[in-house]
Coordinates of C-alpha atoms in Angstrom, one line a residue:
X1 CA 36.8 3.5 67.4
X2 CA 40.0 1.5 67.8
X3 CA 39.7 0.4 64.2
X4 CA 39.3 4.1 63.2
X5 CA 42.4 5.0 65.1
X6 CA 44.5 2.3 63.4
X7 CA 43.1 3.2 59.9
X8 CA 43.7 6.9 60.1
X9 CA 47.2 6.4 61.5
X10 CA 48.1 4.0 58.7
X11 CA 46.6 6.3 56.1
X12 CA 48.7 9.2 57.4
X13 CA 51.8 7.1 57.4
X14 CA 51.0 5.8 53.9
X15 CA 51.7 9.4 52.7
X16 CA 55.4 8.6 53.3
X17 CA 55.1 5.6 50.9
X18 CA 53.3 7.8 48.3
X19 CA 56.1 10.4 48.5
X20 CA 58.7 7.7 48.4
X21 CA 57.1 6.1 45.3
X22 CA 56.9 9.4 43.5
X23 CA 60.6 10.2 44.2
X24 CA 61.7 6.7 43.2
X25 CA 59.8 6.7 39.9
X26 CA 60.7 10.2 38.8
X27 CA 63.5 12.7 39.5
X28 CA 61.7 15.5 41.3
X29 CA 63.5 18.9 41.0
X30 CA 65.2 19.8 44.4
X31 CA 63.5 23.2 44.4
X32 CA 60.1 21.6 44.1
X33 CA 60.9 19.1 46.9
X34 CA 62.1 22.0 49.2
X35 CA 59.0 24.0 48.4
X36 CA 56.7 21.1 49.4
X37 CA 58.8 20.6 52.5
X38 CA 58.4 24.2 53.5
X39 CA 54.6 24.0 52.9
X40 CA 54.4 20.8 55.0
X41 CA 56.4 22.5 57.8
X42 CA 54.0 25.4 57.9
X43 CA 51.1 23.1 58.0
X44 CA 52.5 21.1 60.9
X45 CA 53.4 24.3 62.9
X46 CA 49.8 25.5 62.6
X47 CA 48.4 22.1 63.5
X48 CA 50.5 21.6 66.6
X49 CA 49.6 25.2 67.8
X50 CA 45.9 25.0 67.3
X51 CA 45.1 21.3 67.2
X52 CA 47.5 20.0 69.9
X53 CA 48.9 22.6 72.3
X54 CA 45.8 24.8 72.6
X55 CA 43.4 21.9 73.0
X56 CA 45.7 20.2 75.5
X57 CA 45.6 23.4 77.6
X58 CA 41.9 23.5 77.4
X59 CA 41.4 19.9 78.3
X60 CA 44.1 19.3 81.0
X61 CA 45.5 22.7 82.0
X62 CA 48.6 24.7 81.4
X63 CA 51.2 23.0 83.6
X64 CA 50.7 19.4 82.3
X65 CA 50.8 20.8 78.8
X66 CA 53.9 22.8 79.4
X67 CA 55.7 19.9 81.1
X68 CA 54.7 17.5 78.3
X69 CA 55.8 19.9 75.6
X70 CA 59.3 20.3 77.1
X71 CA 59.6 16.6 77.8
X72 CA 58.7 15.8 74.1
X73 CA 61.3 18.3 72.9
X74 CA 64.0 17.0 75.1
X75 CA 63.3 13.3 74.3
X76 CA 63.3 14.0 70.5
X77 CA 66.5 16.1 70.6
X78 CA 68.3 13.6 72.7
X79 CA 67.3 10.7 70.5
X80 CA 68.0 12.6 67.3
X81 CA 71.5 13.6 68.6
X82 CA 72.4 9.9 69.2
X83 CA 71.0 8.9 65.8
X84 CA 72.9 11.7 64.0
X85 CA 76.2 10.3 65.3
X86 CA 75.3 7.0 63.7
X87 CA 74.7 8.5 60.2
X88 CA 71.0 9.6 60.3
X89 CA 71.7 13.4 60.6
X90 CA 70.7 14.1 57.0
X91 CA 67.9 11.5 56.6
X92 CA 65.5 14.1 55.2
X93 CA 68.0 15.6 52.7
X94 CA 67.4 15.1 49.0
X95 CA 71.1 15.8 48.2
X96 CA 74.2 13.7 48.5
X97 CA 74.6 14.4 52.2
X98 CA 73.1 11.1 53.2
X99 CA 75.9 8.6 53.8
X100 CA 76.0 5.2 52.2
X101 CA 76.3 2.0 54.2
X102 CA 79.9 1.7 52.8
X103 CA 80.8 5.1 54.1
X104 CA 79.1 4.8 57.4
X105 CA 78.3 1.2 58.5
X106 CA 75.0 1.1 60.4
X107 CA 73.7 4.3 58.9
X108 CA 70.9 2.5 57.1
X109 CA 69.5 1.2 60.4
X110 CA 70.0 4.7 62.0
X111 CA 68.1 6.3 59.2
X112 CA 65.2 3.9 59.5
X113 CA 65.0 4.4 63.3
X114 CA 65.3 8.2 62.7
X115 CA 62.4 8.1 60.2
X116 CA 60.3 6.2 62.7
X117 CA 61.2 8.7 65.4
X118 CA 60.0 11.5 63.2
X119 CA 56.7 9.9 62.4
X120 CA 55.4 8.2 65.6
X121 CA 54.5 11.4 67.5
X122 CA 52.2 12.5 64.6
X123 CA 50.4 9.2 64.6
X124 CA 49.9 9.0 68.3
X125 CA 48.0 12.4 68.4
X126 CA 45.6 11.1 65.7
X127 CA 44.6 8.3 68.1
X128 CA 44.5 10.6 71.1
X129 CA 42.4 13.1 69.2
X130 CA 39.6 10.5 68.8
X131 CA 39.3 10.4 72.6
X132 CA 38.1 14.0 73.0
X133 CA 36.3 14.5 69.7
X134 CA 34.9 11.1 68.9
X135 CA 36.3 11.5 65.3
X136 CA 39.7 12.2 63.8
X137 CA 40.4 15.9 63.4
X138 CA 40.3 16.8 59.7
X139 CA 42.9 19.6 60.3
X140 CA 45.3 17.3 62.1
X141 CA 44.9 14.4 59.6
X142 CA 45.4 16.8 56.7
X143 CA 48.5 18.3 58.4
X144 CA 50.2 14.9 59.0
X145 CA 49.3 13.6 55.5
X146 CA 50.5 16.8 53.7
X147 CA 53.7 16.9 55.6
X148 CA 54.5 13.2 55.2
X149 CA 54.5 13.3 51.4
X150 CA 57.5 15.7 51.1
X151 CA 59.3 13.8 53.9
X152 CA 59.0 10.7 51.8
X153 CA 60.0 12.6 48.6
X154 CA 63.1 14.2 50.1
X155 CA 64.4 11.3 52.1
X156 CA 64.0 8.8 49.2
X157 CA 65.8 11.1 46.8
X158 CA 68.7 11.2 49.3
X159 CA 68.5 7.4 49.7
X160 CA 68.7 6.8 46.0
X161 CA 71.8 9.0 45.7
X162 CA 73.4 7.1 48.6
X163 CA 72.9 3.9 46.6
X164 CA 70.3 2.3 48.8
X165 CA 68.1 -0.4 47.2
X166 CA 64.3 -0.3 46.5
X167 CA 63.9 -3.1 49.0
X168 CA 65.4 -1.0 51.7
X169 CA 63.6 2.2 50.8
X170 CA 60.1 0.8 50.5
X171 CA 60.7 -1.5 53.4
X172 CA 61.5 1.5 55.6
X173 CA 58.5 3.5 54.6
X174 CA 56.1 0.6 54.4
X175 CA 57.1 -0.5 57.9
X176 CA 56.7 3.0 59.2
X177 CA 53.2 3.3 57.7
X178 CA 52.2 0.1 59.6
X179 CA 53.8 1.2 62.8
X180 CA 52.1 4.6 62.5
X181 CA 48.8 2.8 62.5
X182 CA 49.8 0.8 65.6
X183 CA 51.0 4.0 67.3
X184 CA 47.6 5.7 66.6
X185 CA 45.9 2.6 68.0
X186 CA 48.0 2.6 71.1
X187 CA 47.4 6.3 71.6
X188 CA 43.7 5.7 71.6
X189 CA 43.4 2.5 73.6
X190 CA 46.1 3.4 76.3
X191 CA 44.5 6.8 77.1
X192 CA 40.8 6.1 76.4
X193 CA 40.0 6.2 80.2
X194 CA 43.0 8.3 81.3
X195 CA 42.6 11.6 83.3
X196 CA 42.4 14.8 81.3
X197 CA 45.8 15.9 82.7
X198 CA 47.5 12.8 81.4
X199 CA 45.9 13.1 78.0
X200 CA 47.1 16.7 77.9
X201 CA 50.6 15.7 78.9
X202 CA 50.9 13.0 76.3
X203 CA 49.5 15.2 73.6
X204 CA 52.0 17.9 74.4
X205 CA 54.8 15.4 74.4
X206 CA 53.9 14.6 70.8
X207 CA 53.6 18.3 70.0
X208 CA 57.1 19.1 71.5
X209 CA 58.6 16.3 69.5
X210 CA 57.0 17.5 66.3
X211 CA 58.3 21.0 66.7
X212 CA 61.8 19.8 67.5
X213 CA 61.6 17.5 64.4
X214 CA 60.6 20.5 62.2
X215 CA 63.5 22.7 63.4
X216 CA 66.1 19.9 63.2
X217 CA 65.2 18.2 59.9
X218 CA 62.4 19.6 57.7
X219 CA 63.1 23.3 57.8
X220 CA 66.9 22.9 57.1
X221 CA 66.1 20.8 54.0
X222 CA 63.5 23.4 52.8
X223 CA 65.9 26.3 53.4
X224 CA 68.9 24.7 51.7
X225 CA 67.5 24.5 48.2
X226 CA 65.0 27.3 48.1
X227 CA 65.8 29.8 50.9
X228 CA 64.4 32.9 49.1
X229 CA 60.8 31.5 49.2
X230 CA 61.0 29.2 52.2
X231 CA 59.3 31.6 54.6
X232 CA 56.5 32.5 52.1
X233 CA 55.7 28.9 51.3
X234 CA 55.7 27.9 55.0
X235 CA 53.3 30.8 55.6
X236 CA 51.0 29.5 52.9
X237 CA 51.1 26.1 54.6
X238 CA 50.3 27.6 58.0
X239 CA 47.4 29.5 56.6
X240 CA 46.1 26.4 54.8
X241 CA 46.0 24.3 58.0
X242 CA 44.6 27.2 59.9
X243 CA 41.7 27.5 57.4
X244 CA 41.0 23.8 57.6
X245 CA 41.0 24.1 61.4
X246 CA 38.3 26.8 61.3
X247 CA 36.2 25.4 58.5
X248 CA 36.4 21.6 59.0
X249 CA 38.0 21.0 62.4

């Protein structure tokens, strides 16, 4: 089971590398990137509602879930605010908004930490999900994988325009893929024998962080380039994940 947790977490994180490779090899049209980003945002919103928050309430109760959700949101927003001041505010943007190291010294490190901050909560819940279900949730795995591809696409496009090297770009995403596997492993092993209330709290912390990440980073990028269809594409993503949840979850 612990090996499964690490495998699925690494696989989901590997979607960031896939998106990065596609963006580095080809110039992906900004409208296509924003459309995929909107789709991924809709997928994650559905997954955190039906796979995370709802199941956390059923397993550990309303109050541990509510407390965890607010804690996760506050932790993410606080950390993201500090990183934004160091140059990581536009880390998911595919345009020239990302600063170069010359313009903002230390921004490369901030962007890398910010990308890690965005990805870890998603990986933790994959490992935690194994505790209750005995197998990874197909809907949650699909949601994380589908949303990670456009994250890698968009961020890498912005990194290229900021003049960052291939070594930096693939080092960031490759490292995050490995750390995602470790985060999933830790989520499983640390909480395998934990009380239901604690599992619900930690699951909700991740859910709150994911929703805050969507509002602060993914949705603004999706809206900037393709605002007329952002809502529609996000709705399709939501419905896709909802369908996976009811047919395969």
